[in-house]
Short mmCIF file of C-alpha atoms in Angstrom, two decimals:
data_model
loop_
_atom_site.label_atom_id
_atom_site.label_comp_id
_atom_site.label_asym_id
_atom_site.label_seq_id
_atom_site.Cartn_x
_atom_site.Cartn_y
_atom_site.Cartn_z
CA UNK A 1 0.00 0.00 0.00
CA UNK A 2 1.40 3.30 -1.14
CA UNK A 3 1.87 6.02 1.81
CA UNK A 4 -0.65 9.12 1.51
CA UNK A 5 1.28 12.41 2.07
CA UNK A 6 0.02 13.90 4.91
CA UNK A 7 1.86 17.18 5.36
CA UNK A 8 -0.15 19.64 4.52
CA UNK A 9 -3.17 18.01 6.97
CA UNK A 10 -1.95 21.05 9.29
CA UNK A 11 -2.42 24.04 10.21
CA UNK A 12 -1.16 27.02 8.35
CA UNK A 13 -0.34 28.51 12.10
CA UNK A 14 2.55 25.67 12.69
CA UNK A 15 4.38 26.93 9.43
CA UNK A 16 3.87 30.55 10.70
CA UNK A 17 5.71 29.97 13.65
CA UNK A 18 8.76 27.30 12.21
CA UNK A 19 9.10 30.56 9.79
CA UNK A 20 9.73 32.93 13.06
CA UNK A 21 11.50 29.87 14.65
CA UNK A 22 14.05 29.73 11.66
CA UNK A 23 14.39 33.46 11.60
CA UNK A 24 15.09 34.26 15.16
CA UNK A 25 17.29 31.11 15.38
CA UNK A 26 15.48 28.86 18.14
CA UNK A 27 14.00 26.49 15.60
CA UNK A 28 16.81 24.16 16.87
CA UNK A 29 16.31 24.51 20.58
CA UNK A 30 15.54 20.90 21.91
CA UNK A 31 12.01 20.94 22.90
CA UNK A 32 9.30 18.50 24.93
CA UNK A 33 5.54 18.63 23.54
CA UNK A 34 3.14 16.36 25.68
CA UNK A 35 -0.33 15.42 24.66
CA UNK A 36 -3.12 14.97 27.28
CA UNK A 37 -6.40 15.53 28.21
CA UNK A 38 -7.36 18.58 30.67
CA UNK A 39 -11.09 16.84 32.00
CA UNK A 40 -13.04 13.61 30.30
CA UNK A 41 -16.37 14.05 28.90
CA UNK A 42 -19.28 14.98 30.87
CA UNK A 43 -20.46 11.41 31.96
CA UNK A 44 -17.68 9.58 31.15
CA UNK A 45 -15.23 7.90 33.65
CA UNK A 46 -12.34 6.62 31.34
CA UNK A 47 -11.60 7.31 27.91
CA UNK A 48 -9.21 5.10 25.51
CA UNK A 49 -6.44 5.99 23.18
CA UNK A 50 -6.77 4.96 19.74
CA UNK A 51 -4.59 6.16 16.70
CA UNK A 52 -0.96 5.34 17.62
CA UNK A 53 -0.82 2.63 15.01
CA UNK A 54 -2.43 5.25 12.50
CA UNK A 55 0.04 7.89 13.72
CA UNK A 56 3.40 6.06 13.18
CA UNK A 57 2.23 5.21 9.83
CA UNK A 58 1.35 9.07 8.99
CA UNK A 59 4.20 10.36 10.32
CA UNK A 60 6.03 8.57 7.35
CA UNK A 61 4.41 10.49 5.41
CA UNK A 62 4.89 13.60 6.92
CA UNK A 63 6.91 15.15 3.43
CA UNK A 64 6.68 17.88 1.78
CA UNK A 65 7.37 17.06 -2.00
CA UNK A 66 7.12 19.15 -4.99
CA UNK A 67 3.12 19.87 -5.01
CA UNK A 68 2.93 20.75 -1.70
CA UNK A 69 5.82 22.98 -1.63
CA UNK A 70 4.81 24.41 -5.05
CA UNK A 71 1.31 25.15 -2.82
CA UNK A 72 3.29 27.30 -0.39
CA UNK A 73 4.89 29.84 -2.14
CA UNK A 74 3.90 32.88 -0.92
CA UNK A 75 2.40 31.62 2.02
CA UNK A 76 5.57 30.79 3.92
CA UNK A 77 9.12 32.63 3.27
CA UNK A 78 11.88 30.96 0.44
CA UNK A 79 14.21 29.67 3.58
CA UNK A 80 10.79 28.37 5.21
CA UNK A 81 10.18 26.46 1.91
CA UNK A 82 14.04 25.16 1.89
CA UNK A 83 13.60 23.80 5.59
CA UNK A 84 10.08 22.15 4.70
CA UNK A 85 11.49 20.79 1.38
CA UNK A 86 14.30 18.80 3.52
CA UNK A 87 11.75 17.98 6.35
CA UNK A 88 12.13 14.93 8.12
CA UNK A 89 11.06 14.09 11.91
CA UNK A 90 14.48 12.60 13.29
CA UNK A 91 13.29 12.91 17.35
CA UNK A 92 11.96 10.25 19.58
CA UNK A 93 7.86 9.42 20.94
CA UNK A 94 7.09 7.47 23.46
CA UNK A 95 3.42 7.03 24.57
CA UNK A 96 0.78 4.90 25.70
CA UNK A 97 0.01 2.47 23.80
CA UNK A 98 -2.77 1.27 21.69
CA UNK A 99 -5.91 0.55 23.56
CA UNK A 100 -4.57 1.75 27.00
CA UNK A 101 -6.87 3.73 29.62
CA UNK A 102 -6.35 7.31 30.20
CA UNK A 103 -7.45 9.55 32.42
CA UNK A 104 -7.16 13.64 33.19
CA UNK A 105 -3.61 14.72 33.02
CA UNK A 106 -2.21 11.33 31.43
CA UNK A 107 0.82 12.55 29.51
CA UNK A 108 -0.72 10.54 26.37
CA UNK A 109 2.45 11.00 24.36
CA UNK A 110 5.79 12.56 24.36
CA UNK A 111 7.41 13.78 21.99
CA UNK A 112 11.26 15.05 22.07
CA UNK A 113 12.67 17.19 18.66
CA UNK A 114 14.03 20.34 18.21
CA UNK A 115 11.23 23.16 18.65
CA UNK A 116 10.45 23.18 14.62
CA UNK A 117 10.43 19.36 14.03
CA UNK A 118 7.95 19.09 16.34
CA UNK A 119 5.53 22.09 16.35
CA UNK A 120 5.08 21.58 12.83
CA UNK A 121 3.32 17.76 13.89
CA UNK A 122 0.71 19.05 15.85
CA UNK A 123 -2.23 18.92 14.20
CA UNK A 124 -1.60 16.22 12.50
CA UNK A 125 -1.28 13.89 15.87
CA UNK A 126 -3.93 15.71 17.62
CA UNK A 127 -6.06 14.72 14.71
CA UNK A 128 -5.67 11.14 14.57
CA UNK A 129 -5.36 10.85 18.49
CA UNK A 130 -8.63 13.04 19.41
CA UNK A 131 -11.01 11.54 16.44
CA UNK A 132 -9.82 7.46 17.14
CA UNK A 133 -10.15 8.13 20.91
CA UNK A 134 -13.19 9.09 21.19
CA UNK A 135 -14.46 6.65 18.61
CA UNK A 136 -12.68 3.74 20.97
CA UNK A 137 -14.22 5.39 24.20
CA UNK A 138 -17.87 5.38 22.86
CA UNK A 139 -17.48 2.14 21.66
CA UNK A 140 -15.76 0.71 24.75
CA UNK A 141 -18.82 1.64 26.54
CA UNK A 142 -20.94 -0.19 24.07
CA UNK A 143 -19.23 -3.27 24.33
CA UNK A 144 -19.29 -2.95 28.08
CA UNK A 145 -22.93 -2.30 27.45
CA UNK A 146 -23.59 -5.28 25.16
CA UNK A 147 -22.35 -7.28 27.86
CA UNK A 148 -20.47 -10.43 25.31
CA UNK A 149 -22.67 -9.86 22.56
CA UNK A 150 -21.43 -8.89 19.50
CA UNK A 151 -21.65 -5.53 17.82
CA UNK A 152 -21.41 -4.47 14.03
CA UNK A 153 -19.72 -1.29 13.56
CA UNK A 154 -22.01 0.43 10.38
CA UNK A 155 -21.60 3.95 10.40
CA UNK A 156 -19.65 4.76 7.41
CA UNK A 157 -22.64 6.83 5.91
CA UNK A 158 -22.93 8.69 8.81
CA UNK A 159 -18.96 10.27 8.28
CA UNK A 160 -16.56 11.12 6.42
CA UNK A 161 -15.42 8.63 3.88
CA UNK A 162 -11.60 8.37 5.25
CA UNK A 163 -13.01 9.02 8.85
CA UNK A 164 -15.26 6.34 8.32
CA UNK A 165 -11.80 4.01 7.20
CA UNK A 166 -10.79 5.23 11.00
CA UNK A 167 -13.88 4.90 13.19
CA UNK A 168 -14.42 0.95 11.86
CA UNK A 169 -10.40 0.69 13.07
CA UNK A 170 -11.22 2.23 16.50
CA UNK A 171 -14.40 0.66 16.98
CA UNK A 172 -12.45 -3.21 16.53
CA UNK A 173 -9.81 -1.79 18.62
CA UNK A 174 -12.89 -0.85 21.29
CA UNK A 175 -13.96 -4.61 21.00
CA UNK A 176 -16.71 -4.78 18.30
CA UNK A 177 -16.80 -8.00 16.58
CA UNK A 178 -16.80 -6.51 12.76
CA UNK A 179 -17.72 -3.48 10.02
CA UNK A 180 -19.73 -2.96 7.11
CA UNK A 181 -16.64 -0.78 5.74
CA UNK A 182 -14.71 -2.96 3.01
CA UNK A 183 -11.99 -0.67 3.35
CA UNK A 184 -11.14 -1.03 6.93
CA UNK A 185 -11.11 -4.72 6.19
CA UNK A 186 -8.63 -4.68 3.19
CA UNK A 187 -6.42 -1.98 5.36
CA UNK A 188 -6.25 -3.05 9.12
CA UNK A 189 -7.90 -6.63 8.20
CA UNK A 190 -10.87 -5.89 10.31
CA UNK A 191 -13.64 -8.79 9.77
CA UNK A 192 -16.35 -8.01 7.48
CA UNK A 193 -20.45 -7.97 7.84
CA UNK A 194 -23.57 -7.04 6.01
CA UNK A 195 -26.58 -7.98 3.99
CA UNK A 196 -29.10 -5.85 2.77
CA UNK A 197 -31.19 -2.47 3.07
CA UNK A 198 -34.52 -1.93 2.95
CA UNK A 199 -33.84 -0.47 -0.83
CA UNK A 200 -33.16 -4.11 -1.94
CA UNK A 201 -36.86 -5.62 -0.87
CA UNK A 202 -38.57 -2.80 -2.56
CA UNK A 203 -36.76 -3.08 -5.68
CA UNK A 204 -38.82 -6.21 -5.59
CA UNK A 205 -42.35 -4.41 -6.44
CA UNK A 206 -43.98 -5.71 -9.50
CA UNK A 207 -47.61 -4.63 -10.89
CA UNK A 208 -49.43 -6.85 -8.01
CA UNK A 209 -47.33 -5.08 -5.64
CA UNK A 210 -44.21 -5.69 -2.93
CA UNK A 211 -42.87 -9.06 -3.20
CA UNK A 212 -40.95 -9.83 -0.37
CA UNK A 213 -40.54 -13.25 -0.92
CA UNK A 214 -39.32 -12.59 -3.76
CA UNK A 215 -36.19 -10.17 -2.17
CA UNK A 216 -35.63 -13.05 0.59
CA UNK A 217 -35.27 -15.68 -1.92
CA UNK A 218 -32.58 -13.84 -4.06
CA UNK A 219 -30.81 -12.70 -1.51
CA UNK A 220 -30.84 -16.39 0.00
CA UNK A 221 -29.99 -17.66 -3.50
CA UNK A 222 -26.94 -15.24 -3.00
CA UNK A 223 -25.64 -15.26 0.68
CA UNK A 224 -27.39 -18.50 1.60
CA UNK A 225 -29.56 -19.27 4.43
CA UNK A 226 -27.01 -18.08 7.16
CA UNK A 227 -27.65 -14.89 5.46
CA UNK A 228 -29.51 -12.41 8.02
CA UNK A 229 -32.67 -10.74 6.49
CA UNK A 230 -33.93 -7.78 6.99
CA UNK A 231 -37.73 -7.99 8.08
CA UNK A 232 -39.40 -4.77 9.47
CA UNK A 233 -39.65 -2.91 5.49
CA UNK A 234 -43.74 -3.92 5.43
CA UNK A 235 -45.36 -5.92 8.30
CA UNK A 236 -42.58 -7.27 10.91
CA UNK A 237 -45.07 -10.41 11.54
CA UNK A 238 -45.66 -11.04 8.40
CA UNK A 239 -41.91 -10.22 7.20
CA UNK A 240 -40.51 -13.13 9.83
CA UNK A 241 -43.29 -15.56 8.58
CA UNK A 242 -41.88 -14.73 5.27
CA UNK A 243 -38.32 -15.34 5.91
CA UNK A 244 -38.92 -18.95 7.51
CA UNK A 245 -41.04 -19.89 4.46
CA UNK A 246 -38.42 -19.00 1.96
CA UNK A 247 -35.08 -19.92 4.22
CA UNK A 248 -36.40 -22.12 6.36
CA UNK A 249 -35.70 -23.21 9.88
CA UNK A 250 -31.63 -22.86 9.27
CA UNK A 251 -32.17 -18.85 8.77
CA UNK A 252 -28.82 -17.08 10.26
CA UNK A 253 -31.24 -14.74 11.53
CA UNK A 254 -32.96 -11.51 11.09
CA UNK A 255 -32.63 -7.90 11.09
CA UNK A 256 -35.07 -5.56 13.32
CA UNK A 257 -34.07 -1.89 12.48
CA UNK A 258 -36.89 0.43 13.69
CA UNK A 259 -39.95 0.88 16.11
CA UNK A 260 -39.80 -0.56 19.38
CA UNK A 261 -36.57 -3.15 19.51
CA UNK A 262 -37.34 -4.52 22.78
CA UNK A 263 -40.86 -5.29 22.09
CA UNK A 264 -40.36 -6.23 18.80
CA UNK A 265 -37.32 -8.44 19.98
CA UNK A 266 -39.66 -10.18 21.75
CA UNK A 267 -42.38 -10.55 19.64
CA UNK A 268 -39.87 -11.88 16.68
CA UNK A 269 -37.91 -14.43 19.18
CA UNK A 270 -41.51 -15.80 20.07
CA UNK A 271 -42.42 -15.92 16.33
CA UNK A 272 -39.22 -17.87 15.28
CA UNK A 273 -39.52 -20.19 17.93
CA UNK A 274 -43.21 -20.87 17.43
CA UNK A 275 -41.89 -21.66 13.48
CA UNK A 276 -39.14 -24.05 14.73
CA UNK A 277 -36.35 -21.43 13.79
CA UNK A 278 -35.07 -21.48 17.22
CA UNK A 279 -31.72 -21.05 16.24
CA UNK A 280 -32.06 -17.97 14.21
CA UNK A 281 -30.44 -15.02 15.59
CA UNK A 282 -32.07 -11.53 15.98
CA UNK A 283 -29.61 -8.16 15.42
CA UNK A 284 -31.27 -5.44 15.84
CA UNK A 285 -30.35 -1.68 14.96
CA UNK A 286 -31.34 1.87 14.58
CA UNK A 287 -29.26 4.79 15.93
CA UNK A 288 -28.11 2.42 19.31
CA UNK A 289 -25.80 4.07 21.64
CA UNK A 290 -24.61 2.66 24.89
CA UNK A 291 -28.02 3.54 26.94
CA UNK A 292 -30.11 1.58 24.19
CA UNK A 293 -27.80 -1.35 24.14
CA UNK A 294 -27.44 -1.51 27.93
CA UNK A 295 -31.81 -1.23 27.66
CA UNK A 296 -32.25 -4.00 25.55
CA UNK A 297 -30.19 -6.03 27.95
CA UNK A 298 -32.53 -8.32 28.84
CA UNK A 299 -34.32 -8.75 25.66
CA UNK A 300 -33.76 -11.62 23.63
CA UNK A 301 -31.50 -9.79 20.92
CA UNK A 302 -27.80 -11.91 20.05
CA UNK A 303 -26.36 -8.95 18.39
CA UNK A 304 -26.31 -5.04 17.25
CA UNK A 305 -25.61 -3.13 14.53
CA UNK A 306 -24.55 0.69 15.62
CA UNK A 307 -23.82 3.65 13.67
CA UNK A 308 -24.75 7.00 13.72
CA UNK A 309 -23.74 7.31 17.72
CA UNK A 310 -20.67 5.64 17.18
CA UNK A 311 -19.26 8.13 14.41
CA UNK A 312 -21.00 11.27 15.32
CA UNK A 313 -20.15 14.38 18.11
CA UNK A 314 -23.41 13.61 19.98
CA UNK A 315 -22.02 9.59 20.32
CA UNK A 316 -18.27 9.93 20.23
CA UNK A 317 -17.55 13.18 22.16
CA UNK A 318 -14.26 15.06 21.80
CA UNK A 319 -11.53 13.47 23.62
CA UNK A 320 -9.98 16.86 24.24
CA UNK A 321 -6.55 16.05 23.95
CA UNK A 322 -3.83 18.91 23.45
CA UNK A 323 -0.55 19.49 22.86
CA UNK A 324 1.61 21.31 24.89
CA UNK A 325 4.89 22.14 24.90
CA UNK A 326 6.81 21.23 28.27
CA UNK A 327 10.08 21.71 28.43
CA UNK A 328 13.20 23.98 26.55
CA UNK A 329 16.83 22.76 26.89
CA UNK A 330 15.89 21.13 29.65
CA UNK A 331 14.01 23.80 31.38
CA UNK A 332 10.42 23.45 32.53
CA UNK A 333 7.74 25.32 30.78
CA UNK A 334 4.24 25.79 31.67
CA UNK A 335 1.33 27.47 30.09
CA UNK A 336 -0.52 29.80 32.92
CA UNK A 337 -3.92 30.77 31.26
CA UNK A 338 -6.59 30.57 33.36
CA UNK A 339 -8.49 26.85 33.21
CA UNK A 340 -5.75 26.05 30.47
CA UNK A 341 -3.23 25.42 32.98
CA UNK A 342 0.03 23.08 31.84
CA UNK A 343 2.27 21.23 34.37
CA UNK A 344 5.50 21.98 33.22
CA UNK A 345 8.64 19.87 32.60
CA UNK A 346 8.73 15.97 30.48
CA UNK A 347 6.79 13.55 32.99
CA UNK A 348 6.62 9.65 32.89
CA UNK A 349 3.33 7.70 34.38
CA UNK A 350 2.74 4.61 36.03
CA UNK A 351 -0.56 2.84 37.53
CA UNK A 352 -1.12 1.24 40.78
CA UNK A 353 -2.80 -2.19 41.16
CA UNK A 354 -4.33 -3.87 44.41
CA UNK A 355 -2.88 -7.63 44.11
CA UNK A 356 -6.41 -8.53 42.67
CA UNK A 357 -5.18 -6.40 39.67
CA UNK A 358 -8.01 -3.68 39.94
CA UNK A 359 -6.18 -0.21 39.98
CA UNK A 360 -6.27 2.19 42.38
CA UNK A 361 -4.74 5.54 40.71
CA UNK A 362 -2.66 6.81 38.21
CA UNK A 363 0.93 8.21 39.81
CA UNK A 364 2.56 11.00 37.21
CA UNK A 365 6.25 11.97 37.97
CA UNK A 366 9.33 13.43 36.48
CA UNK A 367 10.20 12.16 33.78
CA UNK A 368 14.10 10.51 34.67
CA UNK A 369 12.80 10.81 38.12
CA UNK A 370 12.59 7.64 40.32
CA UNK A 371 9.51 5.83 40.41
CA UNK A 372 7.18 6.21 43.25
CA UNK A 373 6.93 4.24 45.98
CA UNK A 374 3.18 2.68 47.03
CA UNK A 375 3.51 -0.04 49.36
CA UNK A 376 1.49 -3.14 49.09
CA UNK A 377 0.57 -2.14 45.47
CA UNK A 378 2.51 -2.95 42.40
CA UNK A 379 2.66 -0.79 39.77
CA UNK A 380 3.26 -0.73 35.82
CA UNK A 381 4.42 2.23 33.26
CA UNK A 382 2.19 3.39 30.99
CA UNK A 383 4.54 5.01 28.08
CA UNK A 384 6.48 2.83 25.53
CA UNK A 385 8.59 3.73 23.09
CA UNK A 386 7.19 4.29 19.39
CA UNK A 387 9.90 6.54 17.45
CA UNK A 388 13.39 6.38 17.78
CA UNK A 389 15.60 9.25 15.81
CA UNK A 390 12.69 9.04 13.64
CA UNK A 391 11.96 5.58 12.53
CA UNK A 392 9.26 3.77 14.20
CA UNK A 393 10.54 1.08 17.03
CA UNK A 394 10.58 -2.58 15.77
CA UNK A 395 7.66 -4.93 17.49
CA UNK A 396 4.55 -2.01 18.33
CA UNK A 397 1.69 -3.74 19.52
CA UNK A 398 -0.79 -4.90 16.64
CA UNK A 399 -4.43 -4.01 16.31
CA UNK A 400 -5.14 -7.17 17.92
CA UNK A 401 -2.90 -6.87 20.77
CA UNK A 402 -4.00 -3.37 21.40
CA UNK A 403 -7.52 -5.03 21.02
CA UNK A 404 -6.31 -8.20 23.90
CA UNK A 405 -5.23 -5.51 25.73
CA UNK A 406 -8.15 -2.92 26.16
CA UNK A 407 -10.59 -5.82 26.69
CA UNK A 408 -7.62 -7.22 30.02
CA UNK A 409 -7.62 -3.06 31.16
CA UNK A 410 -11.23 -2.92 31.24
CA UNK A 411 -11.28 -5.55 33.63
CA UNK A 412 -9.26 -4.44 35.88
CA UNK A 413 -11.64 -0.99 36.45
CA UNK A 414 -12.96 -0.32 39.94
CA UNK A 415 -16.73 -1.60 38.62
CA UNK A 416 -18.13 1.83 39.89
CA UNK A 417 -15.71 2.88 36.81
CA UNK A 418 -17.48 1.01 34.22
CA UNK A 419 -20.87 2.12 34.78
CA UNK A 420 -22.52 4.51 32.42
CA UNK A 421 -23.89 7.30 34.90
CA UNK A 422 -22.11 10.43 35.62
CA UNK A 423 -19.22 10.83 38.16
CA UNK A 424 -15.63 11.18 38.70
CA UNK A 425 -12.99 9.30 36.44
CA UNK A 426 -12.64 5.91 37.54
CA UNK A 427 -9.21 6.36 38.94
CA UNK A 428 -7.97 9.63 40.51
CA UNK A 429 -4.54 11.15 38.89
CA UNK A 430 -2.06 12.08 41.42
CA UNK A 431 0.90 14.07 40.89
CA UNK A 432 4.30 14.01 42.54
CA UNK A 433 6.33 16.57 40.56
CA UNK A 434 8.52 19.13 41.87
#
């Protein structure tokens, strides 16, 4: 696969200031930038990071080439356009990895380069690390909502079409079983899903009117009978009656995508088992969120499709990460603006565990510093190393690991931390700087 160019998905601000940087002459200062999150989400107790993978792979292709340099003339100075023409990141990153919990003040990711190498990446990381985490974190609360049922991510009309490419990446990372995007398949390799809409069983209208049978059968005659229909475009009743006649007993199962799911969940699993199709499995969709999923609960549904509130603001919040810059030659810098406030100087991060594994609070130090003492708990660090003198470090975790290891971290949440009401993060952060 051929490496987009992402250099110009920044802002023009960044080149104004590696312009000033170059002129003045502290372009080459070594520099700190951290990323982290000031507060969570109203109503949300712990978010996820997502993107890391992405990141490292778009930082590769952080170069600007003829077009895009040709696309900056007059916009940045000739000796800014030299500098950009032989741009390439040669600091280090470390971070948290793929699929790790984070919390207020986690210093997300770290990044060491002179002042210009750096500044001119921030958009682009804030980007990828603020749209995939908050895409994980709603859909970590889903799949903590479905409770072991599986979830198809389907919200690619709903987006962007390269954000869509992401969100179907974040939402496997959050734990979902598959997508309906064939791109995030072919990219990351996530598993596939879908049937039909409820365009395909009206394109089957003749002169005598709808026939649904008719849609069922082809699409049958297609997928075969583990194929799941969808059954609510006419008369739900008469739709499932419809879809046992023509597929029989061995029907995968059947989709329920408006009106009343829990009540129609019900009637259906009656309806299938009164038919002998006992075994057929009922997904239901329909702009789901977490609160819907964790509603239908106790219903007799097996799986959900979920879109819209996945993909969207209203669903997947901001995860209100920034990117700050910490320390100069060594010296401590913070920013002082009122309820903007930065801690200054590099930090490292570790979390505390009771012996049971459930943690207790994230500790954030000095970087260099030694690690804090907490007796009777053990504890773990957080960051890893990504990018070393510019080239990413052999062995990163893989989608699936970052997947493994998400599903282990929610686990070891206080429970109060995975429930979906209001309150404090799940962990407090505490700080021993100097």
């Amino acid at each position: 696969m051929s490496i987009e160019n992402t250099a110009l998905f920044t802002d023009r601000y960044e080149l104004t200031m590696v312009s000033a940087a170059l002129r003045d002459g502290s372009a080459q200062r070594p520099c700190t930038f951290e990323v982290f999150a000031r507060r969570l989400p109203d109503g949300r107790r712990y978010g996820v990071v997502a993107g890391t993978g992405r990141l490292v792979e778009a930082l590769a292709g952080f170069r600007f080439g003829i077009d895009e340099l040709a696309s900056l003339r007059g916009v940045v100075d000739p000796d800014t356009l030299t500098w950009l023409g032989d741009y390439r990141f040669t600091g280090s990153i470390d971070g948290y990895r793929e699929g790790e919990l984070f919390f207020p003040g986690s210093p997300i990711l770290t990044v060491r380069a002179t002042f210009a190498e750096a500044v001119v990446l921030e958009t682009l990381i804030l980007s990828i690390l603020n749209h995939d985490s908050a895409i994980a974190s709603a859909g970590a609360r889903m799949v903590t909502a479905a409770a072991g049922r599986p979830i198809i991510e389907m919200g690619s009309r709903r987006t962007h079409e390269s954000a869509a490419v992401a969100c179907a990446r974040a939402a496997y990372l959050a734990g979902m079983s598959s997508t309906s995007n064939l791109e995030a398949t072919r990219r990351y390799g996530v598993p596939g899903a879908g049937t039909s809409a409820h365009s395909f069983t009206l394109l089957h209208t003749g002169p005598d009117g709808p026939d649904e049978a008719a849609a069922f059968a082809a699409q049958i005659d297609a997928l075969g009978v583990g194929t799941t229909l969808l059954v609510d475009t006419y008369d739900i009743t008469r739709g499932v009656a419809t879809a046992v006649e023509v597929a029989g007993t061995d029907l995968g199962g059947v989709r329920i995508d408006s009106g009343d799911l829990g009540v129609l969940a019900r009637q259906v699993r009656a309806q299938l088992d009164s038919l002998g199709a006992d075994r057929t499995r009922i997904v239901v969709s329909g702009d789901l969120d977490e609160y819907g999923i964790a509603a239908l609960r106790a219903e007799p549904v097996d799986a959900y499709g979920v879109g819209t509130q996945l993909v969207t603001g209203s669903g997947a919040p901001t995860a209100g990460m920034v990117y700050k810059l910490v320390e100069v030659d060594g010296i401590g810098v913070a920013k002082r603006a009122s309820h903007k406030e930065s801690r200054g100087g590099a930090k490292s991060a570790v979390r505390s565990a009771r012996p049971t594994g459930t943690i207790v609070e994230e500790i954030v130090y000095a970087a260099g510093a030694e690690v804090p003492a907490v007796p009777g708990l053990t504890t773990t660090p957080l960051q890893i190393p990504l990018i070393r003198d510019g080239e990413p470090v052999a062995g990163l975790p893989t989608l699936t690991d970052s997947r493994t290891h998400l599903a282990d971290a929610l686990v070891s949440l206080p429970w109060e931390g995975l429930g979906l009401s209001s309150g404090d993060p799940a962990i407090p952060t505490r700080y021993v700087l100097p």
